Every structure is written in C-alpha cells, then in structure tokens.
PDB file of C-alpha atoms in Angstrom:
ATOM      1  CA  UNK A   1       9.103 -28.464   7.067  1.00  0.00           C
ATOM      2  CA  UNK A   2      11.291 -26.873   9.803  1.00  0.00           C
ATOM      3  CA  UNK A   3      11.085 -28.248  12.922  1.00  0.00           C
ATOM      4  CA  UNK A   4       9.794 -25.933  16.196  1.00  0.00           C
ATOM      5  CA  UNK A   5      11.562 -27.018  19.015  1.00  0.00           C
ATOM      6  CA  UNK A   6      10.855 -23.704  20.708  1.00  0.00           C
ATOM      7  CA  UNK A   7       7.455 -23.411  20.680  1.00  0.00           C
ATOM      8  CA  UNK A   8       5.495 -23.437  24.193  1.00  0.00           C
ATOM      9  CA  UNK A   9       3.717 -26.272  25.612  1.00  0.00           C
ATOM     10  CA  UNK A  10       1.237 -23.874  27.062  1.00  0.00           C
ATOM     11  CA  UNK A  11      -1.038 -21.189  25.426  1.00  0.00           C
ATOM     12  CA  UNK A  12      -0.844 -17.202  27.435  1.00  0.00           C
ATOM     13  CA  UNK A  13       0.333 -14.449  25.772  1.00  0.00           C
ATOM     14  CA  UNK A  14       3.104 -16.563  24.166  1.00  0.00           C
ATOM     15  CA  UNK A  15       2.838 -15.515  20.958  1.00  0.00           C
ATOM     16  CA  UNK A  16       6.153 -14.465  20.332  1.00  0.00           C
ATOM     17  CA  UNK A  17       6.310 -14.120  16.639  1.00  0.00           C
ATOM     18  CA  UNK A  18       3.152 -11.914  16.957  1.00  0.00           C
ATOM     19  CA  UNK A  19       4.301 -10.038  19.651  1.00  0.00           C
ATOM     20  CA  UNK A  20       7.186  -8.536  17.851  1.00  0.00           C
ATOM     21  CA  UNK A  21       6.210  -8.420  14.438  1.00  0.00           C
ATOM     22  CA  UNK A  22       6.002  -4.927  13.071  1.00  0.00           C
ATOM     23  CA  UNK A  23       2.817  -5.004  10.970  1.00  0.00           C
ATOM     24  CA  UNK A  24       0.751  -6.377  14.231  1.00  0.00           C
ATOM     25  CA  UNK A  25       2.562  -3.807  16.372  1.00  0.00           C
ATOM     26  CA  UNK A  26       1.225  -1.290  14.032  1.00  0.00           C
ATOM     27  CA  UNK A  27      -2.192  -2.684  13.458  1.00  0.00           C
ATOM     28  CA  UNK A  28      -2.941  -2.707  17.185  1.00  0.00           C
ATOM     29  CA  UNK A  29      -1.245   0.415  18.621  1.00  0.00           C
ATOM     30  CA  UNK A  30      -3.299   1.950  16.045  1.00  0.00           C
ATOM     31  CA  UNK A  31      -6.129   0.215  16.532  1.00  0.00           C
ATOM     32  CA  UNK A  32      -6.295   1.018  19.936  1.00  0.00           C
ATOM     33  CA  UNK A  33      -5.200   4.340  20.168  1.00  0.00           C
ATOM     34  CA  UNK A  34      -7.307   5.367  17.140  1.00  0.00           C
ATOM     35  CA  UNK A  35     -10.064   3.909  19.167  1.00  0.00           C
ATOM     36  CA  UNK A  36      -9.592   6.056  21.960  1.00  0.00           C
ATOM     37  CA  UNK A  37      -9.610   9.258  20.578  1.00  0.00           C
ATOM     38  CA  UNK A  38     -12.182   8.436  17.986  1.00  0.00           C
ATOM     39  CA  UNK A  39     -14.620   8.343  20.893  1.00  0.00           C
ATOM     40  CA  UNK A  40     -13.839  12.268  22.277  1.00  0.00           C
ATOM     41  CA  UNK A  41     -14.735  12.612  17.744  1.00  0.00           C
ATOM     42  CA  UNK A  42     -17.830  11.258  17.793  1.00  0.00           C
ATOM     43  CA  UNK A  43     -18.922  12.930  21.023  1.00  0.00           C
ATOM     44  CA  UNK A  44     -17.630  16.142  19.166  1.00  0.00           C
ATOM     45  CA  UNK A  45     -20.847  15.417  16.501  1.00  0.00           C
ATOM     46  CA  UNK A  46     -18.483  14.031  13.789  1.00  0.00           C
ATOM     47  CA  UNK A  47     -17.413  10.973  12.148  1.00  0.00           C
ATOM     48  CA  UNK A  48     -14.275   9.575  12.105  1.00  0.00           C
ATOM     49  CA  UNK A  49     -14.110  10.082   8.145  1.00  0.00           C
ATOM     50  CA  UNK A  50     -15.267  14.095   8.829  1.00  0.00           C
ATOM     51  CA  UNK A  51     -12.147  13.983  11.650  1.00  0.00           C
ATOM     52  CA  UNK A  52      -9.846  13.017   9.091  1.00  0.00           C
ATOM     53  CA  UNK A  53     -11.282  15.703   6.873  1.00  0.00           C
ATOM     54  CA  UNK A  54     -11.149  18.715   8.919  1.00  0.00           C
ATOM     55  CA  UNK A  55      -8.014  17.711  10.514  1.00  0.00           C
ATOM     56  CA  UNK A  56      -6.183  17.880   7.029  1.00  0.00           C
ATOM     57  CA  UNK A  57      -7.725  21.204   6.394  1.00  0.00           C
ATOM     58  CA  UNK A  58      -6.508  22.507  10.188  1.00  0.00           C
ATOM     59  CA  UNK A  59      -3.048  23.682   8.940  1.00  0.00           C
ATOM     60  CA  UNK A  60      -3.740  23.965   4.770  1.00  0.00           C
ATOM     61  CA  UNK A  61      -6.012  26.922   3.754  1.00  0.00           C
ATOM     62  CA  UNK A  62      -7.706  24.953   0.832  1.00  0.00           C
ATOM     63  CA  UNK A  63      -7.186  21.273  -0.444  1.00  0.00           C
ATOM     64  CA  UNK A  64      -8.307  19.156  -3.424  1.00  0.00           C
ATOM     65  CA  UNK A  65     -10.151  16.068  -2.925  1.00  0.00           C
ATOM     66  CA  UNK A  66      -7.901  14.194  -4.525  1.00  0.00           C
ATOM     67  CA  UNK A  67      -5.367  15.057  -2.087  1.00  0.00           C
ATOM     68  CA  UNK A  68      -7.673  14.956   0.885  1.00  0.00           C
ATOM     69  CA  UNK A  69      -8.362  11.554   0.240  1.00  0.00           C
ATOM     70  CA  UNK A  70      -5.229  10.517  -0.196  1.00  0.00           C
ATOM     71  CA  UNK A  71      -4.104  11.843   2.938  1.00  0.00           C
ATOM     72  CA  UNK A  72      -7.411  10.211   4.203  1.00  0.00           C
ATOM     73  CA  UNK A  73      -6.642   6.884   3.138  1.00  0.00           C
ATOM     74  CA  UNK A  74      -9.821   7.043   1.139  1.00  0.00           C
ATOM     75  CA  UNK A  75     -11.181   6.426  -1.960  1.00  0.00           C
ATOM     76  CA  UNK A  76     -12.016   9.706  -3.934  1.00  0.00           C
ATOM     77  CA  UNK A  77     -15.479   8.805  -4.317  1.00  0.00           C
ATOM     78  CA  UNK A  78     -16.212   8.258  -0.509  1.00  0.00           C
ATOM     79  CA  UNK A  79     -14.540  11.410   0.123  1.00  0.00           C
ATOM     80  CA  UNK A  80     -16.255  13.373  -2.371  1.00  0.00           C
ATOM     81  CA  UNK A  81     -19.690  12.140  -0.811  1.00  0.00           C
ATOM     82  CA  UNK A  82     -18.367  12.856   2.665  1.00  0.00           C
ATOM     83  CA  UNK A  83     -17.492  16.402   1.399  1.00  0.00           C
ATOM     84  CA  UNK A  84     -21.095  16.576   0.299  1.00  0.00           C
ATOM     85  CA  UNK A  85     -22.460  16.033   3.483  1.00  0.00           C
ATOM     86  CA  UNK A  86     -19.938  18.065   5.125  1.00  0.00           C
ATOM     87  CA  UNK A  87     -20.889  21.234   3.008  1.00  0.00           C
ATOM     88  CA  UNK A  88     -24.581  21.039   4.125  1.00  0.00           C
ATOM     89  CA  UNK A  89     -23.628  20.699   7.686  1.00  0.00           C
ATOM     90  CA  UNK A  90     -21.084  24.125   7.575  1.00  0.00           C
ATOM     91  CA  UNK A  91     -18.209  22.383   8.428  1.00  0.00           C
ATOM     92  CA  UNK A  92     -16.613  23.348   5.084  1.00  0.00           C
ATOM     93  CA  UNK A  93     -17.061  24.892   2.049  1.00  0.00           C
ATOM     94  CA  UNK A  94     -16.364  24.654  -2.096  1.00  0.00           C
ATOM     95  CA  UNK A  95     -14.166  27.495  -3.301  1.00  0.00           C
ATOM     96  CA  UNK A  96     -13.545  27.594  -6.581  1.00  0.00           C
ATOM     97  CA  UNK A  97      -9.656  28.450  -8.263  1.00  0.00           C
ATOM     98  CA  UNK A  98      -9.420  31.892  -9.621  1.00  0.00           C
ATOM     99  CA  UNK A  99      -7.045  30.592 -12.897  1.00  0.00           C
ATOM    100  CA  UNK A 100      -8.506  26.998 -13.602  1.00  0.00           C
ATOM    101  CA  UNK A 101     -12.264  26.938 -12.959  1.00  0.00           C
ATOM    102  CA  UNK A 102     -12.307  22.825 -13.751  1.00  0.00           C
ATOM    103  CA  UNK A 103     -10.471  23.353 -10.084  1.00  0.00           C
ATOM    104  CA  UNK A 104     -12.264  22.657  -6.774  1.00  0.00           C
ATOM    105  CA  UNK A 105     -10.739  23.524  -3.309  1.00  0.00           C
ATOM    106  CA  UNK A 106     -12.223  22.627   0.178  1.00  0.00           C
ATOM    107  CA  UNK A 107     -11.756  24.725   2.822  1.00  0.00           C
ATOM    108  CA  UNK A 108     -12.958  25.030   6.850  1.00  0.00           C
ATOM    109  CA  UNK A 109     -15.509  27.583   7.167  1.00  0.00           C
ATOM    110  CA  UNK A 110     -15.092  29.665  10.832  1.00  0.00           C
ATOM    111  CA  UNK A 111     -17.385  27.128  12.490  1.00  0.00           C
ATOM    112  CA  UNK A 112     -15.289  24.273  10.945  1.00  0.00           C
ATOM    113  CA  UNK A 113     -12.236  25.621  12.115  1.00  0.00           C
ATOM    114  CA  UNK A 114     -13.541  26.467  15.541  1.00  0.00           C
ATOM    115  CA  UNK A 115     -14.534  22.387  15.596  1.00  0.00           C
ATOM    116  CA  UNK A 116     -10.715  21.809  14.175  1.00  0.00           C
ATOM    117  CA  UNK A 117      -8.954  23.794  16.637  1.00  0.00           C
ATOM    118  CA  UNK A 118     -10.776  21.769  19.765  1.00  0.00           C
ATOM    119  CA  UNK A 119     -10.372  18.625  18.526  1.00  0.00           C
ATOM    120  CA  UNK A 120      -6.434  19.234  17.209  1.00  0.00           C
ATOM    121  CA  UNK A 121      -5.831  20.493  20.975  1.00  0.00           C
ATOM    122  CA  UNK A 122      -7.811  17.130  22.519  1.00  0.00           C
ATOM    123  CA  UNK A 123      -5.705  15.152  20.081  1.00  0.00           C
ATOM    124  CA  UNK A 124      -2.406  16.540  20.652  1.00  0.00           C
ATOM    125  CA  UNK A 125      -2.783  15.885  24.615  1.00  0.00           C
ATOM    126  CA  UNK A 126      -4.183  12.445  24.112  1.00  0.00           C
ATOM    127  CA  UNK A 127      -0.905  11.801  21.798  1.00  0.00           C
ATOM    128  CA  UNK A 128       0.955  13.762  24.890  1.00  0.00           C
ATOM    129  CA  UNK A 129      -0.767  11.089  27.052  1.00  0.00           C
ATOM    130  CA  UNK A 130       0.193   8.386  25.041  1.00  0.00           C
ATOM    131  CA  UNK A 131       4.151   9.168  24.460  1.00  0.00           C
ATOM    132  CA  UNK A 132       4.431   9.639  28.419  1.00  0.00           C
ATOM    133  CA  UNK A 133       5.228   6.115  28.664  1.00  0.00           C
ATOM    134  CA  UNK A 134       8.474   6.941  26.180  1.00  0.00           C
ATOM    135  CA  UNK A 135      11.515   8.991  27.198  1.00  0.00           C
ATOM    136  CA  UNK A 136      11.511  12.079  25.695  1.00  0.00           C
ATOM    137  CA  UNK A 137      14.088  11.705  22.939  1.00  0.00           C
ATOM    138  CA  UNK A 138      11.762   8.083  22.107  1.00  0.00           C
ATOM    139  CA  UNK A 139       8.998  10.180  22.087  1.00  0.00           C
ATOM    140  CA  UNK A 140      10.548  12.317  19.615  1.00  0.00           C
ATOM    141  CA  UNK A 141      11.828   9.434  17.363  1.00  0.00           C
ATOM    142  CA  UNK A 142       9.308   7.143  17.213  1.00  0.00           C
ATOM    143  CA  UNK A 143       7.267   9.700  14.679  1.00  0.00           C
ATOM    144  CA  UNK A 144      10.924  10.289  12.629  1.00  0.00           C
ATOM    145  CA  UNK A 145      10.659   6.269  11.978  1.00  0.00           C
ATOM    146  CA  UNK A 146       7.206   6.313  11.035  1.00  0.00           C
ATOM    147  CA  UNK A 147       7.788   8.782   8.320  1.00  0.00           C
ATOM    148  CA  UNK A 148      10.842   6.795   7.211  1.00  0.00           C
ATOM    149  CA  UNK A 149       8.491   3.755   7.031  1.00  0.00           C
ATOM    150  CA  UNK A 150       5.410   5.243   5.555  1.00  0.00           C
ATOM    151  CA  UNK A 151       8.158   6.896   3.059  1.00  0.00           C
ATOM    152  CA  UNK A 152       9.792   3.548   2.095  1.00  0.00           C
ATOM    153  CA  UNK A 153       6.131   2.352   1.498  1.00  0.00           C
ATOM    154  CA  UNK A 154       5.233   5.001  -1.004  1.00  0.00           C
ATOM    155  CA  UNK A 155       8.429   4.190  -2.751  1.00  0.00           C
ATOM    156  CA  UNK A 156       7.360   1.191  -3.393  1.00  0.00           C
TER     157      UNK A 156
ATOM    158  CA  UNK K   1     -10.582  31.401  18.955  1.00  0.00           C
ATOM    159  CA  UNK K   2      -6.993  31.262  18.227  1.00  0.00           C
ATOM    160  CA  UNK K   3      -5.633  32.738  15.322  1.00  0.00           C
ATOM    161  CA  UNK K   4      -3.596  30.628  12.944  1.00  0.00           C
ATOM    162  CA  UNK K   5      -0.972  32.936  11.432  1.00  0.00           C
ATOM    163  CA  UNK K   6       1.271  30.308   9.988  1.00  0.00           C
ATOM    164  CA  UNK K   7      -1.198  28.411   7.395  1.00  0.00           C
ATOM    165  CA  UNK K   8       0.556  28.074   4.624  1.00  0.00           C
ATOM    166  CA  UNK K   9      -1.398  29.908   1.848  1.00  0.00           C
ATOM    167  CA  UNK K  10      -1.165  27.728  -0.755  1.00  0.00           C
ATOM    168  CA  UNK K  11      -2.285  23.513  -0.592  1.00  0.00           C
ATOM    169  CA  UNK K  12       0.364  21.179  -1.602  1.00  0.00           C
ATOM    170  CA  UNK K  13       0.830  18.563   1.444  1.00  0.00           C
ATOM    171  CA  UNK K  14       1.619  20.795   3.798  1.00  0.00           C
ATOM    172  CA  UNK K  15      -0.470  19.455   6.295  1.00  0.00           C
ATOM    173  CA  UNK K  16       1.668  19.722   9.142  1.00  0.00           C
ATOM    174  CA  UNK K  17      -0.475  18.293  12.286  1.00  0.00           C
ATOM    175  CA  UNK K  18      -1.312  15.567  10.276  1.00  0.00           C
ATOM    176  CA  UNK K  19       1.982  14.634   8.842  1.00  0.00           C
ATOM    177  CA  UNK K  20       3.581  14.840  12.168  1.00  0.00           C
ATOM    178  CA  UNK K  21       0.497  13.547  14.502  1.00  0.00           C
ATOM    179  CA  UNK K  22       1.246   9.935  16.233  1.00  0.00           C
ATOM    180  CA  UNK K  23      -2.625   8.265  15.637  1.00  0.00           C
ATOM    181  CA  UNK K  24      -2.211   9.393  11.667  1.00  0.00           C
ATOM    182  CA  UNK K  25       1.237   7.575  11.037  1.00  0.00           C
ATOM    183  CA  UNK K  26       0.492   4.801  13.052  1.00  0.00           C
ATOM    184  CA  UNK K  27      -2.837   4.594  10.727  1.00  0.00           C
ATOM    185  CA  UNK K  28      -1.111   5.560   7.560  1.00  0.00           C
ATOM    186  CA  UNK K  29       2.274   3.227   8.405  1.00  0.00           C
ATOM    187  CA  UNK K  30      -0.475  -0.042   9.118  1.00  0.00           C
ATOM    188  CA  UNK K  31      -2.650   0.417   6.544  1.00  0.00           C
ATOM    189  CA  UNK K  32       0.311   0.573   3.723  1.00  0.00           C
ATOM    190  CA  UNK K  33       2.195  -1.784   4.993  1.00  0.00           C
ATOM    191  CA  UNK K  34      -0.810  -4.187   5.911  1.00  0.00           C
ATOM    192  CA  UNK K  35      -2.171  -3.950   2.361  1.00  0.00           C
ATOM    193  CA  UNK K  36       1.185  -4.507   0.432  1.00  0.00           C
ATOM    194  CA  UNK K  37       1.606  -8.021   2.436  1.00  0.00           C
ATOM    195  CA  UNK K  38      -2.168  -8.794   2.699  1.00  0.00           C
ATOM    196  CA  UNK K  39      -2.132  -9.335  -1.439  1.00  0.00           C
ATOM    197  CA  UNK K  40       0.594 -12.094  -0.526  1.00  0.00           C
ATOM    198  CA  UNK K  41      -1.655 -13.588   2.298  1.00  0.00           C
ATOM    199  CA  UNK K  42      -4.313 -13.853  -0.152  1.00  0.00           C
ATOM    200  CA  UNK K  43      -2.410 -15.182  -2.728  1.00  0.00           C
ATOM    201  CA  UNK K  44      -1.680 -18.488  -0.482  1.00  0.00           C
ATOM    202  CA  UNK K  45      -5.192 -18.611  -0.589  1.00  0.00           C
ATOM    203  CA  UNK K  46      -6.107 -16.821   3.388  1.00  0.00           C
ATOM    204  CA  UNK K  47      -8.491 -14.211   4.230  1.00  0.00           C
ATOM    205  CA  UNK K  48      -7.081 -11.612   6.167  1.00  0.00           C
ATOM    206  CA  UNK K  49      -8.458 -12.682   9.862  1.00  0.00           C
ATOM    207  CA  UNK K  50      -7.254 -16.248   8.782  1.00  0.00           C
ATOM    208  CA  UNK K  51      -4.153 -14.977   8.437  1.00  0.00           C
ATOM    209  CA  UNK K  52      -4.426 -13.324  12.101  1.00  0.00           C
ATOM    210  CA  UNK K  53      -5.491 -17.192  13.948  1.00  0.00           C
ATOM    211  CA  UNK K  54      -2.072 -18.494  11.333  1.00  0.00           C
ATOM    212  CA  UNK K  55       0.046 -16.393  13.091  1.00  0.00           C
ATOM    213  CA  UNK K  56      -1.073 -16.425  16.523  1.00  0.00           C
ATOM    214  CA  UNK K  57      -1.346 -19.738  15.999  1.00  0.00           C
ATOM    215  CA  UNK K  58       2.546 -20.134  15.276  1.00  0.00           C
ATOM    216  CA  UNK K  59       4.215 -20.150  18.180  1.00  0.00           C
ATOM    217  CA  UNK K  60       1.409 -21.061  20.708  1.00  0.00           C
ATOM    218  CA  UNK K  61       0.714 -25.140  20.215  1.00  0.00           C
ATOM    219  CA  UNK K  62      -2.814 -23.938  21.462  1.00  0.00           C
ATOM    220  CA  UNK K  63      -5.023 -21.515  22.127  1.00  0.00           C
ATOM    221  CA  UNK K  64      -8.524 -20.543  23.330  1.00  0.00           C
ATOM    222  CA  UNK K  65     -10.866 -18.304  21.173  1.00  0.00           C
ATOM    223  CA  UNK K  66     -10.991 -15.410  23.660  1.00  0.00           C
ATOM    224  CA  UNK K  67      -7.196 -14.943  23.630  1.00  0.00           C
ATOM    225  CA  UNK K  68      -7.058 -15.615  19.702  1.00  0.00           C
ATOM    226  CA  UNK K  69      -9.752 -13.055  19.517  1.00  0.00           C
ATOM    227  CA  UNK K  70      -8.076 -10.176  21.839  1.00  0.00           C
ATOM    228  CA  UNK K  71      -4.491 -10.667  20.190  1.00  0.00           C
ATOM    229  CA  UNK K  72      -6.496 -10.567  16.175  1.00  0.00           C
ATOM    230  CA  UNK K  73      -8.538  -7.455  17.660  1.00  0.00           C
ATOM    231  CA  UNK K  74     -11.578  -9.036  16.864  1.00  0.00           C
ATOM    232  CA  UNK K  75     -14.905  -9.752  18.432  1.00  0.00           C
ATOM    233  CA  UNK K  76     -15.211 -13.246  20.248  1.00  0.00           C
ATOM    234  CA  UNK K  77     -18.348 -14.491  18.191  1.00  0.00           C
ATOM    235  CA  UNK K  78     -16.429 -13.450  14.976  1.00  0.00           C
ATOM    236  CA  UNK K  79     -13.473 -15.449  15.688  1.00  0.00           C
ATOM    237  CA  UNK K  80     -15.687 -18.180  16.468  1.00  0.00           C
ATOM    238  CA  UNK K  81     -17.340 -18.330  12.959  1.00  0.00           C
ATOM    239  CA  UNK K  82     -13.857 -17.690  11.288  1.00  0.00           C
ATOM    240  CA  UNK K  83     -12.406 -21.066  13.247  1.00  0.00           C
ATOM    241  CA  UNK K  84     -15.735 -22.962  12.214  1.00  0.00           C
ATOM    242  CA  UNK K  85     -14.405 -22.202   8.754  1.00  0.00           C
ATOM    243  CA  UNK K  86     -11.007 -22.643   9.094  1.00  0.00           C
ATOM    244  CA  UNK K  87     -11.630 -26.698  11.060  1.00  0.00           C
ATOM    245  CA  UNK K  88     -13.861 -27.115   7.817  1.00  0.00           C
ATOM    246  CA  UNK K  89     -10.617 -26.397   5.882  1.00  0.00           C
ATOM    247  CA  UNK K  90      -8.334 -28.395   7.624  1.00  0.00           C
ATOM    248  CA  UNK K  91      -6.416 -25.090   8.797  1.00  0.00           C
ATOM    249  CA  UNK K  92      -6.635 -25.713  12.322  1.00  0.00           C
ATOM    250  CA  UNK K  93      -8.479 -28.584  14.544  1.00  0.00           C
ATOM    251  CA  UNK K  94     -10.526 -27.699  18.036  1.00  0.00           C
ATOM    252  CA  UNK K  95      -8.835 -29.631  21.320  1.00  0.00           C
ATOM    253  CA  UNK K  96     -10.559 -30.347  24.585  1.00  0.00           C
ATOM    254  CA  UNK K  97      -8.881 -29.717  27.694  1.00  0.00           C
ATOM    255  CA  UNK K  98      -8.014 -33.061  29.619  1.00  0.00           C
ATOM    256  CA  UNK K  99      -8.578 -31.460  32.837  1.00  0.00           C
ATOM    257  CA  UNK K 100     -11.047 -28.531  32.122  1.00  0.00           C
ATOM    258  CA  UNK K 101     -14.061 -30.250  29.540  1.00  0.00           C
ATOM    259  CA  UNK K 102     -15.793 -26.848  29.152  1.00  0.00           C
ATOM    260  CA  UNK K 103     -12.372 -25.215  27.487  1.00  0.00           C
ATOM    261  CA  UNK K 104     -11.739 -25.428  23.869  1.00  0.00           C
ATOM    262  CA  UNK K 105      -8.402 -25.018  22.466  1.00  0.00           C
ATOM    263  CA  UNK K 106      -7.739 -24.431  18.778  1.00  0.00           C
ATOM    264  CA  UNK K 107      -4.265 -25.893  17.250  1.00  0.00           C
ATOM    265  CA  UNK K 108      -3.043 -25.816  13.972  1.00  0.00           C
ATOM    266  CA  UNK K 109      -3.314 -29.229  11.792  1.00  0.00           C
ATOM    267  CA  UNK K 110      -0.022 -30.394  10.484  1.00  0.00           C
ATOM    268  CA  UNK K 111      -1.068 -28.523   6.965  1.00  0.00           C
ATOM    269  CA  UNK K 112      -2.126 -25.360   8.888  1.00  0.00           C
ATOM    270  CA  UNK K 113       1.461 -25.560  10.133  1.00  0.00           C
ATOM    271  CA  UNK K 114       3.099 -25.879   6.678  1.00  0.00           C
ATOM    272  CA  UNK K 115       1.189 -22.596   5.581  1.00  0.00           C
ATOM    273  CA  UNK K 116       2.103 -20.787   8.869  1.00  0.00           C
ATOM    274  CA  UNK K 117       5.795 -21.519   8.384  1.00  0.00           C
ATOM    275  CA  UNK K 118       5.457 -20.020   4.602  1.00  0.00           C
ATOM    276  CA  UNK K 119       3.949 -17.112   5.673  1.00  0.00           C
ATOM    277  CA  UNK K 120       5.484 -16.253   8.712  1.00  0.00           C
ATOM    278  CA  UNK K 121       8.635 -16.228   6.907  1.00  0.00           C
ATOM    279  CA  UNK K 122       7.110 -14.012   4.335  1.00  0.00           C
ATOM    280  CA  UNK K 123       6.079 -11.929   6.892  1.00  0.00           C
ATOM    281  CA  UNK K 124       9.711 -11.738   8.099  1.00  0.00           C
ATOM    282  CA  UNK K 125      11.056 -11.302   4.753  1.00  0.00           C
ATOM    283  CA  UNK K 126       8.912  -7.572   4.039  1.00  0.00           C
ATOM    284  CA  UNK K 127       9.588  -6.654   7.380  1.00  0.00           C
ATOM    285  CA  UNK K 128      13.186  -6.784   6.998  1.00  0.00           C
ATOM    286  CA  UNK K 129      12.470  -4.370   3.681  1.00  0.00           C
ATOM    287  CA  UNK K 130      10.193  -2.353   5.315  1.00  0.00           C
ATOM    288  CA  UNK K 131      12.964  -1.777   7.957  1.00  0.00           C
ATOM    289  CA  UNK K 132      15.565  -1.620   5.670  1.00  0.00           C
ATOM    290  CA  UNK K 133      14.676   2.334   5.489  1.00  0.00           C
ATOM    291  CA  UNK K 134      15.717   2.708   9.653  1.00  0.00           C
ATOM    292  CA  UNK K 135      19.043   2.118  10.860  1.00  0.00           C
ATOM    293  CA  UNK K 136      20.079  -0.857  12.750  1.00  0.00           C
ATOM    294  CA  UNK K 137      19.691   0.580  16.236  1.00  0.00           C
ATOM    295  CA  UNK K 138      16.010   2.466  15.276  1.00  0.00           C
ATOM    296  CA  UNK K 139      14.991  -0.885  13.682  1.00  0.00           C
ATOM    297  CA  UNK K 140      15.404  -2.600  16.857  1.00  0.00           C
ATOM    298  CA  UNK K 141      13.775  -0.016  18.795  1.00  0.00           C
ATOM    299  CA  UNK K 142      10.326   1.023  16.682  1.00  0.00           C
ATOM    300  CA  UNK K 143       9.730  -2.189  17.877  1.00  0.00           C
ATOM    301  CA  UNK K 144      10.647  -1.608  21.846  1.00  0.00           C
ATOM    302  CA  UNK K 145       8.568   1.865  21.440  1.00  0.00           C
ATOM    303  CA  UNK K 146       5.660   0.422  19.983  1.00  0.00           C
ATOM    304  CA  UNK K 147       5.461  -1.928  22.445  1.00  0.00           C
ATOM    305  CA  UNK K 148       5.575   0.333  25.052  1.00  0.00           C
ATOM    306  CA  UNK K 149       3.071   2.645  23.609  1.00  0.00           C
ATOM    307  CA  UNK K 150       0.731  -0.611  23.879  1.00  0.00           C
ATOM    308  CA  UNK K 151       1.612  -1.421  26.997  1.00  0.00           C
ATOM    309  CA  UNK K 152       0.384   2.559  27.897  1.00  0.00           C
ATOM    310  CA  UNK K 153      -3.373   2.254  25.896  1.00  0.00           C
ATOM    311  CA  UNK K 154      -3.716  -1.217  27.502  1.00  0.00           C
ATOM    312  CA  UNK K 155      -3.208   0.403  30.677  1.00  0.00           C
ATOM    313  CA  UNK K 156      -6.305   3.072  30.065  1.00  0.00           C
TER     314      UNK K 156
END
C-alpha cells in the first residue's frame, strides 16, 4: 500500500485526482451542459431520446434504425419503439428502399424538419455560449480531440 | 423555413451537426469511455456510484455528503443510501466533527483505501490509452478546456 503523504487534512473541493481525471471531466461537462439544453427540448414538446432522433435526421435525408441508434447511443429496440411513437406524432416518417424492400429508412417529415431546424439553431448558440469561455482556436480544437477520442474508443 | 440544399442524398453517417456538435461528443466521448472502464470497476466488485464516493474519496481524508453528492452528480438523499451501504461494507466509515456535532464526514476505512489506490491507478492507466490518440500538448490541454467549459455551465 503506497503511502499518501499529499493528501489534504481538510475536505473542499480538494479532490484533485477527480478534478483532473478525464472520464469525470467528461461525465460532468456533459452532464451539465446536456442538462441545459435538454430543458429548451422538452419545452420544444420532445424528449430527449426524440432530440437525438431528429437531430440525426437534420443533415441525412433518410437513416436506418440501426444506424440511428447507434448514433443515439441506444439500443435498437428502444429506438425502434421511439420511432413508433414518433411516426404517430408527424415528426417522421417510414419510407421504404426502392431496390431492397426488407429495407426501412426514417426520414423528417416538413413539420419534423421545421422542429429540427429550431432546435439545431437553439443548440448551436447554446454550444456558441458555452465555447465563449475558450479562445477561439480552443474552441475549435476541443471538438478535433473529441473525435480523436471517441475514434480511439471505437477502435477498441 | 430555410432550405437545406446541402443534405447529402444518400444515409451513410453523414450526419454532420451531430458529428461535429459539442453536447453530442461530450455525450458520445463519456459514455464510451465510461462504459469500457466501468466493466473494470465492477469487476473489483463496485457499483458505479461506489466507484464515484472511491474516488472522491481519494485524495480528500474526508468529506461531507453534500459535497460527495455535487462532485458524483447525484442527488443528496441518494448518496446518503449509497454511503449507508458502503459503512455496511466496510468501504468507508462516517466521522463526527469535533467542533461542529451536527456535521458528518465520510472517510475511507483502511480497506476502502486499498481498493481506491487499485482503481485509481486503473483509472490512470486507460486514461493514458485513451489519450494516447492526442498529442502531448492536446493531451494536456482537453483537460485545461474541459475544465474551463465547466467552469462556464457552473457559472449559468
């Protein structure tokens, strides 16, 4: 057992190992960020789940549920029952592929992408908001590592 | 309505607001990298909040539930319940304050400290591979730019 000869005598926001450990820096800026903006989603009439949804769809014509929930970080079961409910409401439709008819797209129907287009706009000035703290070339960067992360961890 | 004259036509993941928006990385990045380590904190036998009071717990001797429960973004009477469970365990042992009867510090039993020290340097360990993607310098400074983005939401 190592010996801490470092550690505080006092409690406070001391937690140093915490503090500047990656995974808990991640965990909490998204946490609270996420929590943020998920409030300006629900006031919009949708779930969090139905953001994730129609914000894939904003800039792909169609997607498969299997990739949607991927992207979603869901399980293809939840997200074929969120589709479900999603359908009845208008938000999007099924469309079926012209060649392989076993083949099921989703897409944004006009009042879905109307919803999309508002909320993609409130998100990109709450990220704006959020990156003003950073300078500019930070700002820039800080995405550029996340992908390298997130693409290590789908090496894996 | 604006019109969106660069959707790609065709699926794929070509979803390029969400590939390139700050709240879905940060999301994507946690969850990943969260889940590959979490199978190794439940492996030494921790739930994943347990794991939270561990390493809070590290390099504070002591602590009080309401700052355990703000730093493991958690609600104060459910880090109260998961501390019942962990004294039961010999994880950690409650503490009165010798000046202040009505505070209630949690420490970390001698065995509780044995299991941090494991972990913790697990911890280190897949951060080091997770940052093994970055450079030097941007490995440093993910860090400094997270940090900063909390310092921003905590701000709000």
């Amino acid at each position: 057992m190592i010996l801490k000869t470092d550690s505080p005598q006092n409690s406070g926001h001391k937690a140093k190992f915490v503090n500047n450990y990656l995974l808990y820096l991640l965990a909490a800026a998204s946490e609270k960020a996420s929590g943020q903006f998920h409030a300006k989603v629900r006031k919009a009439g949708l779930r969090v789940p139905e953001w994730r949804v129609v914000a894939c769809l904003y800039d792909s014509d169609k997607m498969m549920i299997t990739e949607l929930a991927k992207l979603s970080l869901m399980e293809q079961s939840r997200m074929t029952r969120i589709i479900a409910q999603m359908v009845k409401r208008g938000i999007v439709k099924r469309a079926n592929d012209g060649t392989d008819r076993r083949r099921v797209w989703v897409q944004l129907t006009p009042d879905g992408m109307a919803l999309a287009q508002t909320l993609v706009a409130d998100a990109k000035a709450h990220e704006r908001a959020l990156l003003s703290e950073l300078a500019d070339t930070d700002a820039a960067r800080i995405k550029i590592m996340l992908q390298a992360v997130l693409k290590r961890l789908d090496e894996r």
